[in-house]
Short mmCIF file of C-alpha atoms in Angstrom, two decimals:
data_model
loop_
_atom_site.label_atom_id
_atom_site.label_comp_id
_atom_site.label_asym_id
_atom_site.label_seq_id
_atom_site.Cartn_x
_atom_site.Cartn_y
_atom_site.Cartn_z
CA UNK Q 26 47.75 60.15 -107.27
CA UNK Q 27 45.25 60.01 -104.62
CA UNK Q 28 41.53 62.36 -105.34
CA UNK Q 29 40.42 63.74 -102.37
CA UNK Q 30 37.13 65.69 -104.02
CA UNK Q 31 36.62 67.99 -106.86
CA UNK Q 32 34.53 70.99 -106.97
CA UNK Q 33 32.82 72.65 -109.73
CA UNK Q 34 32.45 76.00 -109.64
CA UNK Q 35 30.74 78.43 -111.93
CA UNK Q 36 31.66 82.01 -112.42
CA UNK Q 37 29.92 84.55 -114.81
CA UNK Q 38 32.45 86.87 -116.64
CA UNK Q 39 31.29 89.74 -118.53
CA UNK Q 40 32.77 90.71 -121.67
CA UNK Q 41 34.66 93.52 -122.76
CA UNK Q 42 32.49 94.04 -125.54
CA UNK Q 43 29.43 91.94 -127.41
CA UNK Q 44 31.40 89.01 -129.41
CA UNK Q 45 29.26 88.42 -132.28
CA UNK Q 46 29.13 84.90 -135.04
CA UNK Q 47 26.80 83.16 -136.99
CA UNK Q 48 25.51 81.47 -134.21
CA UNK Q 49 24.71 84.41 -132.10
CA UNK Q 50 25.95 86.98 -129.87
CA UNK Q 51 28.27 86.47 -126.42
CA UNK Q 52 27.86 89.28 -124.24
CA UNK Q 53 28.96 87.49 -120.89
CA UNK Q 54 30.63 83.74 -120.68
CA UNK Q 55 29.03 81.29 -117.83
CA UNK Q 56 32.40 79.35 -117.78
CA UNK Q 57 32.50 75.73 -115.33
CA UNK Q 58 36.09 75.50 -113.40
CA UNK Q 59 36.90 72.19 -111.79
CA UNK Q 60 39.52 72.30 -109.00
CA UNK Q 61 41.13 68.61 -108.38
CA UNK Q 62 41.82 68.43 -104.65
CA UNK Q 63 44.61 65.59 -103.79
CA UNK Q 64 46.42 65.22 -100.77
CA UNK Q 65 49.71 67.02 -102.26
CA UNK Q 66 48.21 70.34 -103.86
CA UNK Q 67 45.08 71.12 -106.27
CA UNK Q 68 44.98 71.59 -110.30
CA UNK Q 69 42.61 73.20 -112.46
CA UNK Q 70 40.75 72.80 -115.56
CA UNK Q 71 38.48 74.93 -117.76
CA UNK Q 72 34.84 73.72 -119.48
CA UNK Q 73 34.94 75.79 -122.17
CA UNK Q 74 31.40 74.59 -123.22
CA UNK Q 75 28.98 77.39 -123.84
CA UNK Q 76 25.60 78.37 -122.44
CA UNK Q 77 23.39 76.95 -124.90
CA UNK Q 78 24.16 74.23 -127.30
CA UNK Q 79 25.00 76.71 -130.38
CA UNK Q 80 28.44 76.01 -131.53
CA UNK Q 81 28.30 71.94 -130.55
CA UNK Q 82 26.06 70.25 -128.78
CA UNK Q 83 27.19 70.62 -125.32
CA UNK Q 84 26.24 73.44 -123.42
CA UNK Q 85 27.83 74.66 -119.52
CA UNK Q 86 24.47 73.08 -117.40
CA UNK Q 87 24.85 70.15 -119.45
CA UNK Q 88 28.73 69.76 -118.95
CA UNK Q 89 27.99 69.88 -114.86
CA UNK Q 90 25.33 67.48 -115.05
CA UNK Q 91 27.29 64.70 -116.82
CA UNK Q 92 30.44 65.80 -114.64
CA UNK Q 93 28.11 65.21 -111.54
CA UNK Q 94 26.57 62.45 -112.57
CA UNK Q 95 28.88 60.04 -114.41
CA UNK Q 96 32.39 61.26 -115.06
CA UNK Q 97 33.78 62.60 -111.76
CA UNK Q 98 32.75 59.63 -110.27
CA UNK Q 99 34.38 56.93 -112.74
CA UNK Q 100 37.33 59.02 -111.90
CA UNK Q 101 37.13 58.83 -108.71
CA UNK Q 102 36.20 55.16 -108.29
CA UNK Q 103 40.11 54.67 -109.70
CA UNK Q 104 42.77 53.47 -107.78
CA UNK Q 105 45.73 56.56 -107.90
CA UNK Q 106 44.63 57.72 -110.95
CA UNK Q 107 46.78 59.70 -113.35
CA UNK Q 108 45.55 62.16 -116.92
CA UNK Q 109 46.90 58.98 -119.18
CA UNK Q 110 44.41 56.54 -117.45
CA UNK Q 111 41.46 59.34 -117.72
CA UNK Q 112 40.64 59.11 -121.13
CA UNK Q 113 40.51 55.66 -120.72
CA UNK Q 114 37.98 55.70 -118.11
CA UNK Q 115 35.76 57.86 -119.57
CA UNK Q 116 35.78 56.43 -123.02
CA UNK Q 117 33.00 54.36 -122.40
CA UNK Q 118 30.62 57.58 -121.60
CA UNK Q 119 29.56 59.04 -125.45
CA UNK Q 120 30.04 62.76 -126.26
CA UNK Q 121 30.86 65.09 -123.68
CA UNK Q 122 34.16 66.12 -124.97
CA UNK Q 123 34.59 69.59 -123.14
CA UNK Q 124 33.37 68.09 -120.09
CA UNK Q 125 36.13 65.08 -120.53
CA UNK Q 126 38.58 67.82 -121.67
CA UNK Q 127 38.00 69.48 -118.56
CA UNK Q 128 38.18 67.09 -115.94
CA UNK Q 129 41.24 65.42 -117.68
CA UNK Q 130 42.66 69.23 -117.77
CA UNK Q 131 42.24 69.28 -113.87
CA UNK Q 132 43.71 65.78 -113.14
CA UNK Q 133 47.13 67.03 -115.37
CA UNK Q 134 47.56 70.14 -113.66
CA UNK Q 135 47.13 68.25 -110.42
CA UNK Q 136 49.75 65.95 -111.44
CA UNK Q 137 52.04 67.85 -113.23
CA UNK Q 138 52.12 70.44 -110.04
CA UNK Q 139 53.25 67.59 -107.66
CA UNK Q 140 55.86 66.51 -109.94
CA UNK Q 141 57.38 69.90 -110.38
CA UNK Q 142 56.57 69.88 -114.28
CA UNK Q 143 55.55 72.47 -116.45
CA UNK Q 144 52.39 71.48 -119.10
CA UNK Q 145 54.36 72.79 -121.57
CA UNK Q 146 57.20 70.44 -121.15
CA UNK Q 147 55.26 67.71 -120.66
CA UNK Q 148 53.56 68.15 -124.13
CA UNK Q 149 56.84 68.89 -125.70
CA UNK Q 150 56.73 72.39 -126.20
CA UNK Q 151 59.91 73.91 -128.45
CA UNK Q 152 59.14 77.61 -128.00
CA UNK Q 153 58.83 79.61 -124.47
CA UNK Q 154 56.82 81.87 -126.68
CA UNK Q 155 54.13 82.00 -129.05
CA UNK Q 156 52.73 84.53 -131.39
CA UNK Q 157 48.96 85.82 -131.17
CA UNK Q 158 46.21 86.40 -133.27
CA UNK Q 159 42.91 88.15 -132.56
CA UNK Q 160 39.84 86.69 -133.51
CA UNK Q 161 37.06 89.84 -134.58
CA UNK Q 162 33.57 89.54 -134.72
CA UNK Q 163 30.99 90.50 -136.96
CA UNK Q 164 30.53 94.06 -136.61
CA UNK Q 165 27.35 96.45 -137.36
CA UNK Q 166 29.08 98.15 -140.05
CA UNK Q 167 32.43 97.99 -142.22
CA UNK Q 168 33.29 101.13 -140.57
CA UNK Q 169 33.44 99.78 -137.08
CA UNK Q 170 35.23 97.12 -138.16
CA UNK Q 171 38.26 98.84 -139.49
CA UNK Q 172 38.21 100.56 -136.46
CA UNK Q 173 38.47 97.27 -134.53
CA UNK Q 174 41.06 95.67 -136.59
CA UNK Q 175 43.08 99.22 -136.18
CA UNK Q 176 43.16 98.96 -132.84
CA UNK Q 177 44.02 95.17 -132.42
CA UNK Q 178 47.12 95.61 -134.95
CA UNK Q 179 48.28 98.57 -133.10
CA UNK Q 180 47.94 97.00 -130.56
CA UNK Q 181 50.68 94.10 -131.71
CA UNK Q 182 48.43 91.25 -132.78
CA UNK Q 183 50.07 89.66 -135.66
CA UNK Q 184 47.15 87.75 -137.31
CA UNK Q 185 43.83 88.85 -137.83
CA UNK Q 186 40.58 86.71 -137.96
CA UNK Q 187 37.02 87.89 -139.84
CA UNK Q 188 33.84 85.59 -138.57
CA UNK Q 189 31.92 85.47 -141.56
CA UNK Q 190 28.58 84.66 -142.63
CA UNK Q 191 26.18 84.84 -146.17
CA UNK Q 192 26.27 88.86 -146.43
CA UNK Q 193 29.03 89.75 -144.45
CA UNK Q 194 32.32 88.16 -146.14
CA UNK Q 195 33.20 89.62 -149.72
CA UNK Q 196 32.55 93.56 -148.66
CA UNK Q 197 34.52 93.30 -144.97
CA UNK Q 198 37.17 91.23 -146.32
CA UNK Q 199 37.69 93.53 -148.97
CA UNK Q 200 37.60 96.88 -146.87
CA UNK Q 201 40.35 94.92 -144.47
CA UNK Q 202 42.88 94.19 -147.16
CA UNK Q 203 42.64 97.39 -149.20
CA UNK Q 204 42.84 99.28 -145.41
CA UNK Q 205 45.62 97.53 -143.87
CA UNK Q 206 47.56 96.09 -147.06
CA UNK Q 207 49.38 92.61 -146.54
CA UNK Q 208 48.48 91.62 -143.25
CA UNK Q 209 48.20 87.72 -141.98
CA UNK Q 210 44.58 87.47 -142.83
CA UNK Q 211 42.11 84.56 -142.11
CA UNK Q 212 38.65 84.12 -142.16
CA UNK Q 213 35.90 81.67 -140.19
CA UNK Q 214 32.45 80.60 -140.96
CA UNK Q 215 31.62 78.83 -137.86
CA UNK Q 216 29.76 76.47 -140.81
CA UNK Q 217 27.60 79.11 -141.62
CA UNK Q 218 27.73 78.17 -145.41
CA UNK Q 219 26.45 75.16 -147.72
CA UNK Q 220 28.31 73.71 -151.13
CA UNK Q 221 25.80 75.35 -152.66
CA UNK Q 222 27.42 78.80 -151.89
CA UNK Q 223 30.82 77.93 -153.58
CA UNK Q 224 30.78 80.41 -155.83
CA UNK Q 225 30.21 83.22 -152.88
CA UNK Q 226 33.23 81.16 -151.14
CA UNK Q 227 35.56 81.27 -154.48
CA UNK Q 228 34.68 84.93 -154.28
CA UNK Q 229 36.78 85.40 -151.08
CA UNK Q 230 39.93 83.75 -153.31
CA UNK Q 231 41.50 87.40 -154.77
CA UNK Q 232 42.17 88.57 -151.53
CA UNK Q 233 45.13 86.06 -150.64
CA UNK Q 234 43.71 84.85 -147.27
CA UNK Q 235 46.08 82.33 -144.93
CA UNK Q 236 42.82 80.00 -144.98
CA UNK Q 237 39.12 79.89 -144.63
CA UNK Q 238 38.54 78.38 -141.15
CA UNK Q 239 35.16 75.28 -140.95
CA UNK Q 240 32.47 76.93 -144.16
CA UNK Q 241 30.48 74.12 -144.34
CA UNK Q 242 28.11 72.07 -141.32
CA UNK Q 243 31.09 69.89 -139.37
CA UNK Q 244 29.41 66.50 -140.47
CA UNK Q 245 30.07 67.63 -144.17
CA UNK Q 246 33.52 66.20 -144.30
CA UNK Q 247 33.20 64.85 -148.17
CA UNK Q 248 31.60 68.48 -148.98
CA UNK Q 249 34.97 70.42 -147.78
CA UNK Q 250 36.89 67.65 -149.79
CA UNK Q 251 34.54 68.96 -152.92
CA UNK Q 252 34.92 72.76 -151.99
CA UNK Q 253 38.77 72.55 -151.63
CA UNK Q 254 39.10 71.73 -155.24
CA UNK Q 255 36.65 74.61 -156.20
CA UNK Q 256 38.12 77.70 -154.17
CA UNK Q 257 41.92 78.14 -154.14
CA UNK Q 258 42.03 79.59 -150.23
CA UNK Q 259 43.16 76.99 -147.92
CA UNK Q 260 40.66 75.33 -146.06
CA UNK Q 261 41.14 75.11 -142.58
CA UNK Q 262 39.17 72.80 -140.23
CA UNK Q 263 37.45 72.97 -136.80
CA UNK Q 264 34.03 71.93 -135.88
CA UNK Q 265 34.77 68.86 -137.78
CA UNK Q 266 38.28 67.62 -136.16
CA UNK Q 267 36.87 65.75 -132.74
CA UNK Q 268 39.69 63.64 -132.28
CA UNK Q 269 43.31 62.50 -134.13
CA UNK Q 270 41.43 59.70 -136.12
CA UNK Q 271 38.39 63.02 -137.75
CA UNK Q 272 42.01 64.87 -138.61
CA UNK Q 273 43.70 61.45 -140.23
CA UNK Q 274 40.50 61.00 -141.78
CA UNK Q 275 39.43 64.40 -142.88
CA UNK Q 276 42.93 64.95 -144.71
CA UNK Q 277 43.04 61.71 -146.37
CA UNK Q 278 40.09 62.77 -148.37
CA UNK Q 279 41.81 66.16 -148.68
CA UNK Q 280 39.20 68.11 -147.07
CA UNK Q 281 41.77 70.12 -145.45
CA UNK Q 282 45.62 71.89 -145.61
CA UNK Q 283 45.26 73.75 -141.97
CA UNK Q 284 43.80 72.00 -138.78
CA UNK Q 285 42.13 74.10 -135.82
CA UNK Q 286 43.06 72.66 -132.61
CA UNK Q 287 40.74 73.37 -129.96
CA UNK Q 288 41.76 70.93 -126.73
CA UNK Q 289 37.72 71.25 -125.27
CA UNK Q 290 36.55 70.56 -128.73
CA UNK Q 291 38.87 66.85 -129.08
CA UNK Q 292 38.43 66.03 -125.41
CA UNK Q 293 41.58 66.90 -123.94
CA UNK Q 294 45.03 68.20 -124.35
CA UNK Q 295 46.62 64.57 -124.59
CA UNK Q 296 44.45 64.04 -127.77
CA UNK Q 297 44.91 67.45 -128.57
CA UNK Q 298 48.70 66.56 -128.79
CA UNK Q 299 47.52 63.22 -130.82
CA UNK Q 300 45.91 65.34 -133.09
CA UNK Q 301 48.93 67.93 -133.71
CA UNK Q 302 51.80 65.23 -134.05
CA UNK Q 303 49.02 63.16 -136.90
CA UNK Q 304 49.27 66.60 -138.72
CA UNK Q 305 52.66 66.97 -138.15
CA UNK Q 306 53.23 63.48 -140.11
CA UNK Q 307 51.41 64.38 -142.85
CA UNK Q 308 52.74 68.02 -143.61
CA UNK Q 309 50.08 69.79 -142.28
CA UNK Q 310 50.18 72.83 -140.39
CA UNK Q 311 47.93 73.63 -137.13
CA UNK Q 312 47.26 76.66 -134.65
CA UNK Q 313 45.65 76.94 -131.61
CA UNK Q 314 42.11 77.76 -131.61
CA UNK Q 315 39.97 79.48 -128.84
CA UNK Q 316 36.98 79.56 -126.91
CA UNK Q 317 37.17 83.25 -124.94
CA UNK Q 318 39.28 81.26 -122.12
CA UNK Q 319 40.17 82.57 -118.74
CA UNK Q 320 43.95 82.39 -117.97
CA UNK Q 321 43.05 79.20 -116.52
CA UNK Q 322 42.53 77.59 -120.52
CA UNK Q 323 44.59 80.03 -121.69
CA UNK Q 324 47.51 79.13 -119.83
CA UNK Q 325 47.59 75.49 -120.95
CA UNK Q 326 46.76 76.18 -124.50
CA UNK Q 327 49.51 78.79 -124.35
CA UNK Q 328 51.42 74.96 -123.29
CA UNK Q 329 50.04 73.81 -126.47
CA UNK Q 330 50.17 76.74 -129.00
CA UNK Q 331 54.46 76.32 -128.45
CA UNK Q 332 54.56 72.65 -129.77
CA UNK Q 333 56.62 72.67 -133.06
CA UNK Q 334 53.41 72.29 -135.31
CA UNK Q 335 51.99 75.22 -134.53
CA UNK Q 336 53.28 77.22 -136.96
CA UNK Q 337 50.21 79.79 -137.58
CA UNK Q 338 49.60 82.44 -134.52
CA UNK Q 339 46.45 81.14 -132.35
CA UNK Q 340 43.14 82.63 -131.10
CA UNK Q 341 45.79 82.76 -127.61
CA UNK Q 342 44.78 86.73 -127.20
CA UNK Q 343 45.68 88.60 -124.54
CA UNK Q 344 43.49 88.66 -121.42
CA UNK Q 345 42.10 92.45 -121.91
CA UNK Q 346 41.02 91.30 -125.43
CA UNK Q 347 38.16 89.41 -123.49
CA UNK Q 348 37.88 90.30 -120.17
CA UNK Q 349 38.54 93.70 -118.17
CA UNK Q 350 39.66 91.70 -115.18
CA UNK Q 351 41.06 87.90 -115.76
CA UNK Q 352 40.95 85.74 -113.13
CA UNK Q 353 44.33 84.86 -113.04
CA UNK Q 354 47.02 87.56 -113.23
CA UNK Q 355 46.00 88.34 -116.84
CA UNK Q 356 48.42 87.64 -119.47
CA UNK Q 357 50.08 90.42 -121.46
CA UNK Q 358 50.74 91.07 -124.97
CA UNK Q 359 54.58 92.02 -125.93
CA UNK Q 360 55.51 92.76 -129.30
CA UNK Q 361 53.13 90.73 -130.53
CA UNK Q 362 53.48 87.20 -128.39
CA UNK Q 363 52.31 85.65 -125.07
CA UNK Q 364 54.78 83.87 -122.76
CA UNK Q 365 54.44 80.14 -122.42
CA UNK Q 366 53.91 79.50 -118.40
CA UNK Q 367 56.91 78.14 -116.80
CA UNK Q 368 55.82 76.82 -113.53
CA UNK Q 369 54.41 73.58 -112.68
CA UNK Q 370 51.25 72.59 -114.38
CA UNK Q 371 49.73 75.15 -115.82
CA UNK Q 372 51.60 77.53 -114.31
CA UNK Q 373 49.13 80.11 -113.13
CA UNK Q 374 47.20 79.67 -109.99
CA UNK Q 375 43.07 81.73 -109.57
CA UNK Q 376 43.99 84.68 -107.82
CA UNK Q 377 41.39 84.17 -104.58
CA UNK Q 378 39.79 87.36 -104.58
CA UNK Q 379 38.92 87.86 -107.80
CA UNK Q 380 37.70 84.47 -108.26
CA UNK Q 381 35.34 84.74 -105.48
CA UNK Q 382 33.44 87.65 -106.56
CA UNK Q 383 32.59 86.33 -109.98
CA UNK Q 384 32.12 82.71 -108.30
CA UNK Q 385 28.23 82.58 -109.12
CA UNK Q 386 27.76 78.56 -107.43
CA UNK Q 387 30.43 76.10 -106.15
CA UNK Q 388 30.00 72.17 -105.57
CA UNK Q 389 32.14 70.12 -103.58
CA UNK Q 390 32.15 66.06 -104.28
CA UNK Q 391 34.32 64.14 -101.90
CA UNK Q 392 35.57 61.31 -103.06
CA UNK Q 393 33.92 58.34 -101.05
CA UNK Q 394 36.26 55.81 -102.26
CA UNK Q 395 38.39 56.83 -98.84
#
């Protein structure tokens, strides 16, 4: 497959409402697109880095420097090159994982489109379907919270997700499952909590929650294999699964029962796939994590979510949970689920429009190669 540029564009989206975690408050995403230009038809891919370097250590200025600077061109210095040959290319480069995920991302859809194949198929999807959960922020008071979570069940969502942090976890957990009874309930840290703060962890056990997503820092691998054997609530990781060997690793040492999948977060939906079908083989279930996506991400982890190890619903909410207007057409809760794409790619295309009035910067890098 012949490159003939790549742009980057940036585009500010505002949030339906302040999206709060331990690591601060989102009122407004500054979210890096990269459009893959080849001589049969474009794909896309979504950076789903953040603006400052709070929940890893990338961050969305960063992600289009290195893209600039270093990735796009070892791309684009290959001969007809495909998404398989990608992550090879850009091995060499440390870090960078969203950036890689998102260039790789582009490079598939691209590919996938000319062939006339759908993502999902190509990942080897089993469901045209997949069920959604809704991920709820910490909240001013337990009162607005139960209003929240009211609203997202009535509104279908079959799976609800606390953030937590020290002095909102016990009391908010609590008010949810006396309120709403026996729900699908799940709570995340973001590693807001040390192995010191077991106890406050165990505390969380009575309440009979699916799992208790990343508590401790995501280097402190052997500390989650300590804390699993002193809380009885799965634990669940995230920040700490970069790639298929972390997840091998992390549950040989039984630091784990539940993976996270984020694609941005292990560099790419092909290792994304790596990491599902290593959990898979050793009898542990995943889901599909998010990152406040546009239907651009959403739409291929939608591809992902339906792959047979995804047996938890996913952080794949609705467009309106996020975003008053998506910038594809926005996808659509029914009774409770989000349809897997079905065209070629991704399946969803940036509806022009729309994308140019929240288009904030756009870069255009031929590729000089010919």
């Amino acid at each position: 497959m012949k490159i003939t540029g790549i742009e980057l564009r940036r585009v500010a989206m505002p949030l339906v409402a302040p999206f709060r975690t331990s690591f601060g408050t989102e009122t407004a995403r500054d979210i890096l697109l990269i459009r893959v230009v080849t001589p049969d038809g474009e794909g896309w891919g979504e950076c789903v880095a953040m603006s400052d370097p709070l929940y890893s250590s990338e961050y969305v200025d960063g992600a289009a420097d290195v893209l600039t600077r270093f990735l796009i061109p070892a791309v684009t210095a290959i001969d007809n090159p495909d998404a398989s040959a990608v992550g090879a290319v850009l091995g060499r480069f440390k870090g960078h994982l969203m950036a890689k995920a998102a260039l790789e991302a582009a490079v598939l859809d691209a590919e996938l489109r000319a062939a006339g194949t759908p993502l999902a198929r190509y990942l080897g999807a089993t469901r045209d379907r997949v069920a959604c959960g809704v991920s709820v922020g910490i909240m001013e008071s337990v009162p607005q919270l139960l209003d929240a979570v009211d609203g997202y069940l009535a509104e279908g969502y079959q799976r609800i997700k606390l953030k937590i942090e020290p002095g909102w976890d016990v009391e908010p957990v609590r008010a949810v499952r006396e309120r709403f009874g026996d729900i699908l309930l799940q709570v995340d840290a973001n590693a807001a909590y040390t192995l010191a703060q077991a106890r406050q962890l165990a505390a969380l056990d009575p309440f009979d929650l699916l799992l208790l997503e990343q508590p401790l820092p995501e280097d402190d691998v052997r500390g989650h294999a300590e804390l699993a054997r002193m809380v009885r609530t799965p634990i669940c990781l995230d920040e700490s699964i970069v790639s298929a060997r972390a997840a091998a690793d992390a549950i040989a040492l039984g630091a784990c029962r539940i993976v996270n999948i984020k694609p941005g977060r292990v560099g790419g939906y092909l290792e994304a796939r790596r990491v599902h079908d290593v959990c898979t083989a050793h009898g542990v279930p995943v889901w599909c994590g998010g990152m406040l996506e546009t239907g651009i991400g959403r739409a291929a982890n939608l591809a992902l979510a339906a792959l047979p190890g995804f047996v938890f619903p996913g952080d794949t909410s609705a467009s309106a949970r996020y975003y008053h207007q998506d910038i594809t057409t926005p996808f659509v809760l029914d009774d409770g689920h989000l349809p897997v794409p079905a065209g070629p790619g991704i399946g969803v295309e940036p509806l022009p429009d729309v994308l140019d009035s929240v288009t904030t910067s756009k870069q255009w890098l031929p590729n000089s190669g010919g």
